[in-house]
mmCIF file of C-alpha atoms and ligand atoms in Angstrom:
data_model
loop_
_atom_site.group_PDB
_atom_site.id
_atom_site.type_symbol
_atom_site.label_atom_id
_atom_site.label_comp_id
_atom_site.label_asym_id
_atom_site.label_seq_id
_atom_site.Cartn_x
_atom_site.Cartn_y
_atom_site.Cartn_z
ATOM 1 C CA MET E 27 125.358 160.398 -95.881
ATOM 2 C CA THR E 28 127.634 162.233 -93.450
ATOM 3 C CA TRP E 29 127.560 161.343 -89.763
ATOM 4 C CA HIS E 30 127.745 164.559 -87.735
ATOM 5 C CA VAL E 31 128.891 163.825 -84.193
ATOM 6 C CA LEU E 32 128.355 166.356 -81.419
ATOM 7 C CA GLY E 33 130.441 165.748 -78.361
ATOM 8 C CA ALA E 34 134.004 164.780 -79.145
ATOM 9 C CA GLY E 35 134.006 163.201 -75.692
ATOM 10 C CA SER E 36 134.090 159.557 -74.675
ATOM 11 C CA LEU E 37 131.138 157.977 -76.477
ATOM 12 C CA GLY E 38 130.995 160.523 -79.316
ATOM 13 C CA GLY E 39 134.688 159.941 -79.953
ATOM 14 C CA LEU E 40 134.210 156.185 -79.783
ATOM 15 C CA TRP E 41 131.498 156.255 -82.444
ATOM 16 C CA ALA E 42 133.253 158.839 -84.640
ATOM 17 C CA ALA E 43 136.561 156.944 -84.611
ATOM 18 C CA ARG E 44 135.004 153.623 -85.555
ATOM 19 C CA LEU E 45 132.741 155.080 -88.255
ATOM 20 C CA ALA E 46 135.691 156.941 -89.785
ATOM 21 C CA ALA E 47 137.996 153.930 -89.535
ATOM 22 C CA ALA E 48 135.368 151.999 -91.542
ATOM 23 C CA GLY E 49 135.627 154.622 -94.300
ATOM 24 C CA LEU E 50 132.314 156.337 -93.551
ATOM 25 C CA PRO E 51 132.046 160.148 -93.759
ATOM 26 C CA VAL E 52 132.151 161.726 -90.282
ATOM 27 C CA ARG E 53 132.316 165.364 -89.145
ATOM 28 C CA LEU E 54 132.835 166.423 -85.544
ATOM 29 C CA LEU E 55 130.819 169.342 -84.207
ATOM 30 C CA LEU E 56 132.802 171.401 -81.733
ATOM 31 C CA ARG E 57 131.510 174.103 -79.432
ATOM 32 C CA ASP E 58 133.320 177.181 -80.780
ATOM 33 C CA PRO E 59 136.338 178.389 -82.821
ATOM 34 C CA GLN E 60 138.640 178.083 -79.799
ATOM 35 C CA ARG E 61 137.736 174.424 -79.335
ATOM 36 C CA LEU E 62 138.153 173.865 -83.071
ATOM 37 C CA ALA E 63 141.627 175.435 -82.951
ATOM 38 C CA GLN E 64 142.545 173.159 -80.011
ATOM 39 C CA TYR E 65 141.362 170.164 -82.007
ATOM 40 C CA HIS E 66 143.479 171.129 -85.018
ATOM 41 C CA ALA E 67 146.465 171.751 -82.720
ATOM 42 C CA ALA E 68 146.012 168.215 -81.322
ATOM 43 C CA GLY E 69 146.221 166.889 -84.891
ATOM 44 C CA GLY E 70 142.823 165.185 -84.735
ATOM 45 C CA LEU E 71 141.194 162.568 -82.559
ATOM 46 C CA THR E 72 143.361 159.937 -80.882
ATOM 47 C CA PHE E 73 141.604 156.601 -80.495
ATOM 48 C CA GLU E 74 143.140 154.109 -78.078
ATOM 49 C CA THR E 75 142.114 150.505 -78.024
ATOM 50 C CA ASP E 76 143.971 147.658 -76.265
ATOM 51 C CA GLY E 77 146.848 150.062 -75.550
ATOM 52 C CA VAL E 78 147.313 150.940 -79.230
ATOM 53 C CA CYS E 79 146.808 154.611 -80.186
ATOM 54 C CA ARG E 80 145.739 155.750 -83.602
ATOM 55 C CA ARG E 81 145.410 159.402 -84.614
ATOM 56 C CA LEU E 82 142.471 160.139 -86.889
ATOM 57 C CA PRO E 83 142.413 163.595 -88.486
ATOM 58 C CA LEU E 84 138.618 163.710 -88.801
ATOM 59 C CA PRO E 85 137.104 166.845 -90.317
ATOM 60 C CA ALA E 86 135.555 169.122 -87.721
ATOM 61 C CA GLU E 87 133.498 172.303 -87.657
ATOM 62 C CA THR E 88 131.792 174.557 -85.138
ATOM 63 C CA LEU E 89 128.100 174.373 -84.266
ATOM 64 C CA THR E 90 127.469 177.607 -86.138
ATOM 65 C CA ASP E 91 128.677 176.423 -89.538
ATOM 66 C CA ARG E 92 125.919 176.659 -92.111
ATOM 67 C CA ALA E 93 125.785 173.317 -93.915
ATOM 68 C CA PRO E 94 122.572 171.405 -93.171
ATOM 69 C CA ILE E 95 122.771 168.305 -90.974
ATOM 70 C CA HIS E 96 120.822 165.210 -91.960
ATOM 71 C CA ARG E 97 122.178 162.655 -89.491
ATOM 72 C CA LEU E 98 123.418 163.603 -86.037
ATOM 73 C CA LEU E 99 124.783 161.641 -83.120
ATOM 74 C CA LEU E 100 124.217 163.851 -80.071
ATOM 75 C CA ALA E 101 126.594 162.364 -77.504
ATOM 76 C CA SER E 102 126.695 164.955 -74.730
ATOM 77 C CA LYS E 103 125.950 164.477 -71.047
ATOM 78 C CA ALA E 104 122.186 164.526 -70.357
ATOM 79 C CA TYR E 105 122.374 167.995 -68.772
ATOM 80 C CA ASP E 106 123.945 169.469 -71.955
ATOM 81 C CA ALA E 107 121.642 167.843 -74.518
ATOM 82 C CA ALA E 108 118.898 170.498 -74.638
ATOM 83 C CA ALA E 109 121.372 173.378 -75.045
ATOM 84 C CA ALA E 110 123.150 171.471 -77.822
ATOM 85 C CA ALA E 111 119.822 170.839 -79.576
ATOM 86 C CA ARG E 112 118.946 174.552 -79.343
ATOM 87 C CA ALA E 113 122.319 175.496 -80.818
ATOM 88 C CA LEU E 114 121.836 173.144 -83.790
ATOM 89 C CA HIS E 115 118.135 173.755 -84.387
ATOM 90 C CA ALA E 116 118.607 175.913 -87.492
ATOM 91 C CA ARG E 117 121.048 173.466 -89.091
ATOM 92 C CA LEU E 118 118.915 170.370 -88.789
ATOM 93 C CA ALA E 119 117.153 169.610 -92.064
ATOM 94 C CA PRO E 120 113.459 168.655 -91.954
ATOM 95 C CA GLY E 121 113.278 164.885 -91.459
ATOM 96 C CA ALA E 122 116.873 164.706 -90.170
ATOM 97 C CA GLU E 123 117.662 161.827 -87.812
ATOM 98 C CA VAL E 124 119.097 162.637 -84.384
ATOM 99 C CA ILE E 125 120.440 159.861 -82.191
ATOM 100 C CA LEU E 126 120.284 160.807 -78.511
ATOM 101 C CA LEU E 127 123.015 158.936 -76.682
ATOM 102 C CA GLN E 128 122.338 159.935 -73.073
ATOM 103 C CA ASN E 129 122.043 157.946 -69.887
ATOM 104 C CA GLY E 130 118.903 158.265 -67.804
ATOM 105 C CA LEU E 131 115.606 159.780 -68.842
ATOM 106 C CA GLY E 132 114.189 163.249 -69.254
ATOM 107 C CA SER E 133 116.743 164.787 -71.597
ATOM 108 C CA GLN E 134 115.358 162.876 -74.600
ATOM 109 C CA GLU E 135 111.898 164.416 -74.090
ATOM 110 C CA GLN E 136 113.428 167.871 -73.719
ATOM 111 C CA VAL E 137 115.299 167.511 -77.011
ATOM 112 C CA ALA E 138 112.340 166.002 -78.877
ATOM 113 C CA ALA E 139 110.189 168.966 -77.800
ATOM 114 C CA LEU E 140 112.833 171.399 -79.070
ATOM 115 C CA LEU E 141 113.269 169.656 -82.439
ATOM 116 C CA PRO E 142 109.800 168.835 -83.794
ATOM 117 C CA GLN E 143 111.151 168.778 -87.378
ATOM 118 C CA VAL E 144 113.482 165.785 -86.832
ATOM 119 C CA ARG E 145 113.195 162.085 -86.069
ATOM 120 C CA CYS E 146 114.625 161.557 -82.586
ATOM 121 C CA ILE E 147 116.122 158.147 -81.940
ATOM 122 C CA PHE E 148 116.813 157.250 -78.306
ATOM 123 C CA ALA E 149 119.858 155.135 -77.464
ATOM 124 C CA SER E 150 120.941 153.153 -74.426
ATOM 125 C CA SER E 151 124.488 151.864 -74.336
ATOM 126 C CA THR E 152 126.568 149.535 -72.196
ATOM 127 C CA GLU E 153 129.791 150.435 -74.021
ATOM 128 C CA GLY E 154 132.620 151.851 -71.937
ATOM 129 C CA ALA E 155 134.941 154.700 -72.904
ATOM 130 C CA PHE E 156 136.793 157.514 -71.197
ATOM 131 C CA ARG E 157 138.903 160.510 -72.133
ATOM 132 C CA ARG E 158 142.589 160.214 -71.317
ATOM 133 C CA SER E 159 142.943 163.871 -72.290
ATOM 134 C CA ASP E 160 141.244 166.280 -74.689
ATOM 135 C CA PHE E 161 140.558 164.547 -78.036
ATOM 136 C CA HIS E 162 142.071 161.263 -76.786
ATOM 137 C CA VAL E 163 139.446 158.575 -76.283
ATOM 138 C CA VAL E 164 140.091 155.173 -74.743
ATOM 139 C CA TYR E 165 137.813 152.243 -75.581
ATOM 140 C CA ALA E 166 137.418 150.692 -72.137
ATOM 141 C CA GLY E 167 134.894 147.921 -72.678
ATOM 142 C CA ALA E 168 132.824 146.450 -75.471
ATOM 143 C CA GLY E 169 129.082 146.552 -74.993
ATOM 144 C CA GLN E 170 125.770 146.797 -76.752
ATOM 145 C CA THR E 171 123.789 149.824 -77.868
ATOM 146 C CA TRP E 172 120.024 149.704 -78.181
ATOM 147 C CA LEU E 173 118.242 152.162 -80.448
ATOM 148 C CA GLY E 174 114.575 152.946 -80.952
ATOM 149 C CA THR E 175 111.894 155.591 -81.247
ATOM 150 C CA VAL E 176 108.837 156.516 -79.187
ATOM 151 C CA PRO E 177 106.358 155.496 -80.532
ATOM 152 C CA PRO E 178 108.098 152.543 -82.223
ATOM 153 C CA SER E 179 108.930 152.821 -85.935
ATOM 154 C CA PRO E 180 110.837 150.731 -88.488
ATOM 155 C CA ALA E 181 114.625 150.461 -88.210
ATOM 156 C CA PRO E 182 116.668 152.891 -90.321
ATOM 157 C CA ASP E 183 118.792 151.450 -93.135
ATOM 158 C CA TRP E 184 122.020 152.931 -91.668
ATOM 159 C CA LEU E 185 122.095 150.208 -88.994
ATOM 160 C CA GLY E 186 124.223 148.353 -91.547
ATOM 161 C CA GLU E 187 126.788 151.180 -91.384
ATOM 162 C CA LEU E 188 127.066 150.680 -87.626
ATOM 163 C CA ALA E 189 127.701 146.978 -88.175
ATOM 164 C CA GLN E 190 130.306 147.851 -90.836
ATOM 165 C CA ALA E 191 132.017 150.079 -88.246
ATOM 166 C CA GLY E 192 131.970 147.309 -85.609
ATOM 167 C CA ILE E 193 129.456 149.151 -83.410
ATOM 168 C CA ALA E 194 127.234 146.499 -81.839
ATOM 169 C CA ALA E 195 123.786 148.045 -82.143
ATOM 170 C CA SER E 196 120.284 146.615 -82.223
ATOM 171 C CA TRP E 197 116.949 148.189 -83.013
ATOM 172 C CA THR E 198 114.234 147.746 -80.400
ATOM 173 C CA THR E 199 110.539 148.496 -80.375
ATOM 174 C CA ASP E 200 110.755 149.196 -76.625
ATOM 175 C CA ILE E 201 113.634 151.585 -76.070
ATOM 176 C CA LEU E 202 111.905 153.112 -73.027
ATOM 177 C CA SER E 203 112.023 149.744 -71.297
ATOM 178 C CA ARG E 204 115.822 149.575 -71.895
ATOM 179 C CA LEU E 205 116.317 153.131 -70.654
ATOM 180 C CA TRP E 206 114.161 152.569 -67.556
ATOM 181 C CA ARG E 207 115.953 149.326 -66.724
ATOM 182 C CA LYS E 208 119.363 151.005 -66.927
ATOM 183 C CA LEU E 209 118.068 153.977 -64.939
ATOM 184 C CA ALA E 210 116.846 151.608 -62.201
ATOM 185 C CA LEU E 211 120.233 149.827 -62.091
ATOM 186 C CA ASN E 212 122.009 153.172 -61.864
ATOM 187 C CA CYS E 213 119.639 154.371 -59.096
ATOM 188 C CA ALA E 214 120.207 151.223 -57.054
ATOM 189 C CA ILE E 215 123.999 151.333 -57.351
ATOM 190 C CA ASN E 216 125.525 154.717 -58.182
ATOM 191 C CA PRO E 217 124.219 156.981 -55.369
ATOM 192 C CA LEU E 218 125.110 154.414 -52.689
ATOM 193 C CA THR E 219 128.659 154.083 -54.001
ATOM 194 C CA VAL E 220 128.986 157.862 -53.626
ATOM 195 C CA LEU E 221 127.468 157.998 -50.140
ATOM 196 C CA HIS E 222 129.469 154.996 -48.859
ATOM 197 C CA ASP E 223 132.525 156.133 -50.852
ATOM 198 C CA CYS E 224 133.132 152.631 -52.167
ATOM 199 C CA ARG E 225 133.644 150.586 -55.310
ATOM 200 C CA ASN E 226 130.561 148.798 -56.674
ATOM 201 C CA GLY E 227 131.619 145.642 -54.811
ATOM 202 C CA GLY E 228 131.559 147.563 -51.517
ATOM 203 C CA LEU E 229 127.750 147.509 -51.757
ATOM 204 C CA GLN E 230 127.801 143.796 -50.925
ATOM 205 C CA ALA E 231 128.209 144.993 -47.316
ATOM 206 C CA HIS E 232 124.972 147.012 -47.691
ATOM 207 C CA ALA E 233 122.797 144.295 -49.219
ATOM 208 C CA GLU E 234 119.666 145.211 -47.218
ATOM 209 C CA GLU E 235 119.836 148.837 -48.287
ATOM 210 C CA VAL E 236 120.228 147.766 -51.933
ATOM 211 C CA ALA E 237 117.323 145.300 -51.658
ATOM 212 C CA ALA E 238 115.017 147.933 -50.128
ATOM 213 C CA LEU E 239 115.832 150.363 -52.954
ATOM 214 C CA CYS E 240 115.199 147.672 -55.559
ATOM 215 C CA ALA E 241 111.764 146.966 -54.046
ATOM 216 C CA GLU E 242 110.816 150.656 -54.390
ATOM 217 C CA LEU E 243 112.263 150.874 -57.897
ATOM 218 C CA VAL E 244 110.128 147.882 -58.915
ATOM 219 C CA GLU E 245 107.052 149.699 -57.543
ATOM 220 C CA LEU E 246 107.985 152.776 -59.545
ATOM 221 C CA LEU E 247 108.607 150.879 -62.788
ATOM 222 C CA VAL E 248 105.266 149.113 -62.527
ATOM 223 C CA ALA E 249 103.466 152.402 -61.767
ATOM 224 C CA CYS E 250 105.130 153.943 -64.842
ATOM 225 C CA GLY E 251 103.870 151.129 -67.084
ATOM 226 C CA GLN E 252 107.341 149.547 -67.282
ATOM 227 C CA ALA E 253 106.617 146.174 -65.670
ATOM 228 C CA ASP E 254 108.975 144.364 -68.083
ATOM 229 C CA ALA E 255 111.860 146.555 -66.932
ATOM 230 C CA ALA E 256 111.113 145.508 -63.343
ATOM 231 C CA VAL E 257 111.490 141.762 -63.834
ATOM 232 C CA ASP E 258 114.217 140.311 -61.548
ATOM 233 C CA LEU E 259 115.637 143.782 -60.942
ATOM 234 C CA GLN E 260 117.232 142.955 -57.598
ATOM 235 C CA ALA E 261 118.916 139.826 -58.984
ATOM 236 C CA GLU E 262 120.374 141.840 -61.870
ATOM 237 C CA VAL E 263 121.538 144.626 -59.567
ATOM 238 C CA GLU E 264 123.327 142.019 -57.440
ATOM 239 C CA ARG E 265 124.838 140.463 -60.586
ATOM 240 C CA VAL E 266 126.114 143.846 -61.806
ATOM 241 C CA ILE E 267 127.551 144.650 -58.370
ATOM 242 C CA ALA E 268 129.428 141.329 -58.386
ATOM 243 C CA ALA E 269 130.554 141.615 -62.027
ATOM 244 C CA THR E 270 131.812 145.196 -61.579
ATOM 245 C CA ALA E 271 132.975 144.793 -57.970
ATOM 246 C CA ALA E 272 136.413 146.326 -58.623
ATOM 247 C CA ASN E 273 135.046 149.371 -60.498
ATOM 248 C CA TYR E 274 133.971 152.755 -59.257
ATOM 249 C CA SER E 275 130.532 153.712 -60.624
ATOM 250 C CA SER E 276 130.387 156.566 -63.134
ATOM 251 C CA MET E 277 128.749 158.800 -60.517
ATOM 252 C CA HIS E 278 131.445 158.020 -57.981
ATOM 253 C CA GLN E 279 134.077 158.905 -60.590
ATOM 254 C CA ASP E 280 132.293 162.186 -61.406
ATOM 255 C CA VAL E 281 132.057 163.226 -57.742
ATOM 256 C CA ALA E 282 135.662 162.211 -57.024
ATOM 257 C CA ALA E 283 136.825 164.334 -59.976
ATOM 258 C CA GLY E 284 134.652 167.306 -58.923
ATOM 259 C CA ARG E 285 132.497 166.973 -62.074
ATOM 260 C CA ARG E 286 128.780 167.598 -62.378
ATOM 261 C CA THR E 287 126.728 164.387 -62.125
ATOM 262 C CA GLU E 288 123.665 163.333 -64.123
ATOM 263 C CA ILE E 289 121.583 163.036 -60.893
ATOM 264 C CA ALA E 290 118.655 165.003 -62.348
ATOM 265 C CA TYR E 291 118.226 162.436 -65.132
ATOM 266 C CA LEU E 292 118.703 159.351 -62.935
ATOM 267 C CA LEU E 293 117.570 159.441 -59.290
ATOM 268 C CA GLY E 294 116.027 162.898 -59.786
ATOM 269 C CA HIS E 295 113.928 161.621 -62.690
ATOM 270 C CA ALA E 296 112.823 158.579 -60.664
ATOM 271 C CA CYS E 297 111.745 160.778 -57.731
ATOM 272 C CA ARG E 298 109.953 163.265 -59.996
ATOM 273 C CA GLU E 299 108.015 160.435 -61.678
ATOM 274 C CA ALA E 300 107.068 159.021 -58.253
ATOM 275 C CA ALA E 301 105.904 162.446 -57.027
ATOM 276 C CA HIS E 302 103.929 162.972 -60.239
ATOM 277 C CA ARG E 303 102.045 159.739 -59.491
ATOM 278 C CA GLN E 304 101.736 160.537 -55.757
ATOM 279 C CA LEU E 305 103.650 157.351 -55.091
ATOM 280 C CA ALA E 306 105.346 157.313 -51.691
ATOM 281 C CA LEU E 307 108.846 155.843 -52.075
ATOM 282 C CA PRO E 308 110.530 156.913 -48.805
ATOM 283 C CA ARG E 309 113.861 155.123 -49.356
ATOM 284 C CA LEU E 310 114.362 156.557 -52.814
ATOM 285 C CA GLN E 311 113.342 160.051 -51.707
ATOM 286 C CA ALA E 312 115.656 159.916 -48.670
ATOM 287 C CA LEU E 313 118.469 158.714 -50.936
ATOM 288 C CA GLU E 314 117.954 161.700 -53.236
ATOM 289 C CA GLN E 315 118.035 164.105 -50.271
ATOM 290 C CA ARG E 316 121.227 162.521 -48.922
ATOM 291 C CA LEU E 317 122.877 162.612 -52.336
ATOM 292 C CA ARG E 318 121.911 166.235 -52.910
ATOM 293 C CA ALA E 319 123.288 167.192 -49.477
ATOM 294 C CA HIS E 320 126.503 165.321 -50.306
ATOM 295 C CA LEU E 321 126.872 167.183 -53.620
ATOM 296 C CA ARG E 322 126.026 170.537 -51.988
ATOM 297 C CA ALA E 323 128.706 169.977 -49.353
ATOM 298 C CA ARG E 324 131.238 169.488 -52.161
ATOM 299 C CA GLY E 325 130.123 172.544 -54.114
ATOM 300 C CA LEU E 326 128.726 170.423 -56.951
ATOM 301 C CA PRO E 327 125.450 171.117 -58.788
ATOM 302 C CA GLN E 328 122.462 169.272 -57.319
ATOM 303 C CA ASP E 329 120.689 168.951 -60.643
HETATM 304 P P1 NAD Y 1 131.809 163.157 -72.124
HETATM 305 O O1 NAD Y 1 131.732 164.239 -71.091
HETATM 306 O O2 NAD Y 1 133.053 162.360 -72.242
HETATM 307 O O3 NAD Y 1 131.532 163.790 -73.566
HETATM 308 C C1 NAD Y 1 130.523 164.737 -73.793
HETATM 309 C C2 NAD Y 1 131.103 165.748 -74.782
HETATM 310 O O4 NAD Y 1 130.060 166.603 -75.216
HETATM 311 C C3 NAD Y 1 132.185 166.657 -74.178
HETATM 312 O O5 NAD Y 1 133.310 166.626 -75.017
HETATM 313 C C4 NAD Y 1 131.531 168.041 -74.190
HETATM 314 O O6 NAD Y 1 132.461 169.093 -74.365
HETATM 315 C C5 NAD Y 1 130.621 167.887 -75.396
HETATM 316 N N1 NAD Y 1 129.555 168.891 -75.455
HETATM 317 C C6 NAD Y 1 128.586 169.166 -74.546
HETATM 318 N N2 NAD Y 1 127.803 170.156 -74.982
HETATM 319 C C7 NAD Y 1 128.292 170.524 -76.205
HETATM 320 C C8 NAD Y 1 127.917 171.518 -77.159
HETATM 321 N N3 NAD Y 1 126.877 172.341 -76.954
HETATM 322 N N4 NAD Y 1 128.647 171.623 -78.283
HETATM 323 C C9 NAD Y 1 129.715 170.808 -78.518
HETATM 324 N N5 NAD Y 1 130.111 169.846 -77.657
HETATM 325 C C10 NAD Y 1 129.399 169.723 -76.513
HETATM 326 O O7 NAD Y 1 130.539 162.236 -71.870
HETATM 327 P P2 NAD Y 1 130.364 160.694 -72.253
HETATM 328 O O8 NAD Y 1 131.038 159.859 -71.233
HETATM 329 O O9 NAD Y 1 130.662 160.483 -73.683
HETATM 330 O O10 NAD Y 1 128.813 160.523 -71.978
HETATM 331 C C11 NAD Y 1 127.804 160.888 -72.898
HETATM 332 C C12 NAD Y 1 126.529 160.218 -72.415
HETATM 333 O O11 NAD Y 1 126.690 158.799 -72.554
HETATM 334 C C13 NAD Y 1 126.224 160.465 -70.935
HETATM 335 O O12 NAD Y 1 124.843 160.587 -70.741
HETATM 336 C C14 NAD Y 1 126.758 159.206 -70.260
HETATM 337 O O13 NAD Y 1 126.108 158.900 -69.038
HETATM 338 C C15 NAD Y 1 126.438 158.151 -71.306
HETATM 339 N N6 NAD Y 1 127.275 156.946 -71.230
HETATM 340 C C16 NAD Y 1 128.632 157.049 -71.160
HETATM 341 C C17 NAD Y 1 129.395 155.877 -71.124
HETATM 342 C C18 NAD Y 1 130.904 155.925 -71.079
HETATM 343 O O14 NAD Y 1 131.527 154.863 -70.932
HETATM 344 N N7 NAD Y 1 131.534 157.067 -71.212
HETATM 345 C C19 NAD Y 1 128.759 154.622 -71.158
HETATM 346 C C20 NAD Y 1 127.365 154.567 -71.255
HETATM 347 C C21 NAD Y 1 126.626 155.744 -71.293
HETATM 348 O O1 KPL Y 2 126.349 151.893 -65.430
HETATM 349 C C1 KPL Y 2 126.995 151.852 -64.406
HETATM 350 C C2 KPL Y 2 127.650 153.099 -63.977
HETATM 351 O O2 KPL Y 2 128.617 153.079 -63.235
HETATM 352 O O3 KPL Y 2 127.154 154.165 -64.413
HETATM 353 C C3 KPL Y 2 127.011 150.587 -63.596
HETATM 354 C C4 KPL Y 2 128.291 149.844 -63.794
HETATM 355 C C5 KPL Y 2 125.874 149.695 -64.038
HETATM 356 C C6 KPL Y 2 126.791 150.857 -62.146
HETATM 357 O O4 KPL Y 2 125.563 151.438 -61.942
#
């Protein structure tokens, strides 16, 4: 069955290139005819790994083509996922499978509500990729992708195709726990790197601030029924800070490049969940206010 991939960006490109290189049928879904023309002019998707570039002339089409879609990887930013789902609604066959490859939480629920006729599969990934230019994707770091449904259901048989394509993916019966854990890590690290304008390692000079945030995030996770995701959170945050000391967080990179951030689906989601439960988390709420003010001052969206 054909893999339709929406979002010829970093992670969408990374999946599409590896699936196609393994001989599996892949079609890219591009926003409009202009974008499709740019793709054809570029001669396809360039996939760079270990400094070696390979051009893959994958078939592509616009969102408004008519052929039904049975299997979709939706690899947009969280803030674009609902609009993409709306645009594809009519093309998704009943019972189609849609993999939602977004960081944070909130967008998956939005999409699932918009697409009651499909099976939504949530994904959480630690892979690293970036775009060197349009339709040129660089594989920056191997990682693991976790996939699962809410409520849990049996693994699909196409997991074998991911293995064939060299995509390290595992099925989990608790995808929400994975997504919450990653969200908590991102909340403890990313906003502070923006506000202190530092690499991840720079947070070692702000250890008390990080520890206080972790304590509130643990409270939140437990209140949200995600106690497993809270286990040893601070120790893992400190490990990630040390292991990625030389890197700028994704949010820092977005702000530095003047790009919209995924704040609404990370810290924003955490603060909304706390408010919903009337849970007072003053550090987290103050962090959100400071981050919003920082984004506002730079003319960037605050959601
Ligand atoms: P990206 O910006 O590189 O790619 C997203 C692509 O989606 C863009 O090409 C954009 O044009 C396209 N898009 C958006 N709406 C569309 C629409 N309606 N029709 C057609 N195309 C549309 O983003 P990314 O880095 O691949 O990130 C995707 C998600 O994965 C994010 O939530 C991100 O946080 C998460 N993530 C990324 C990485 C990484 O290393 N890049 C790692 C882990 C998680
Ligand atoms: O995922 C990350 C990011 O930068 O988005 C890490 C490296 C974990 C920092 O939060």
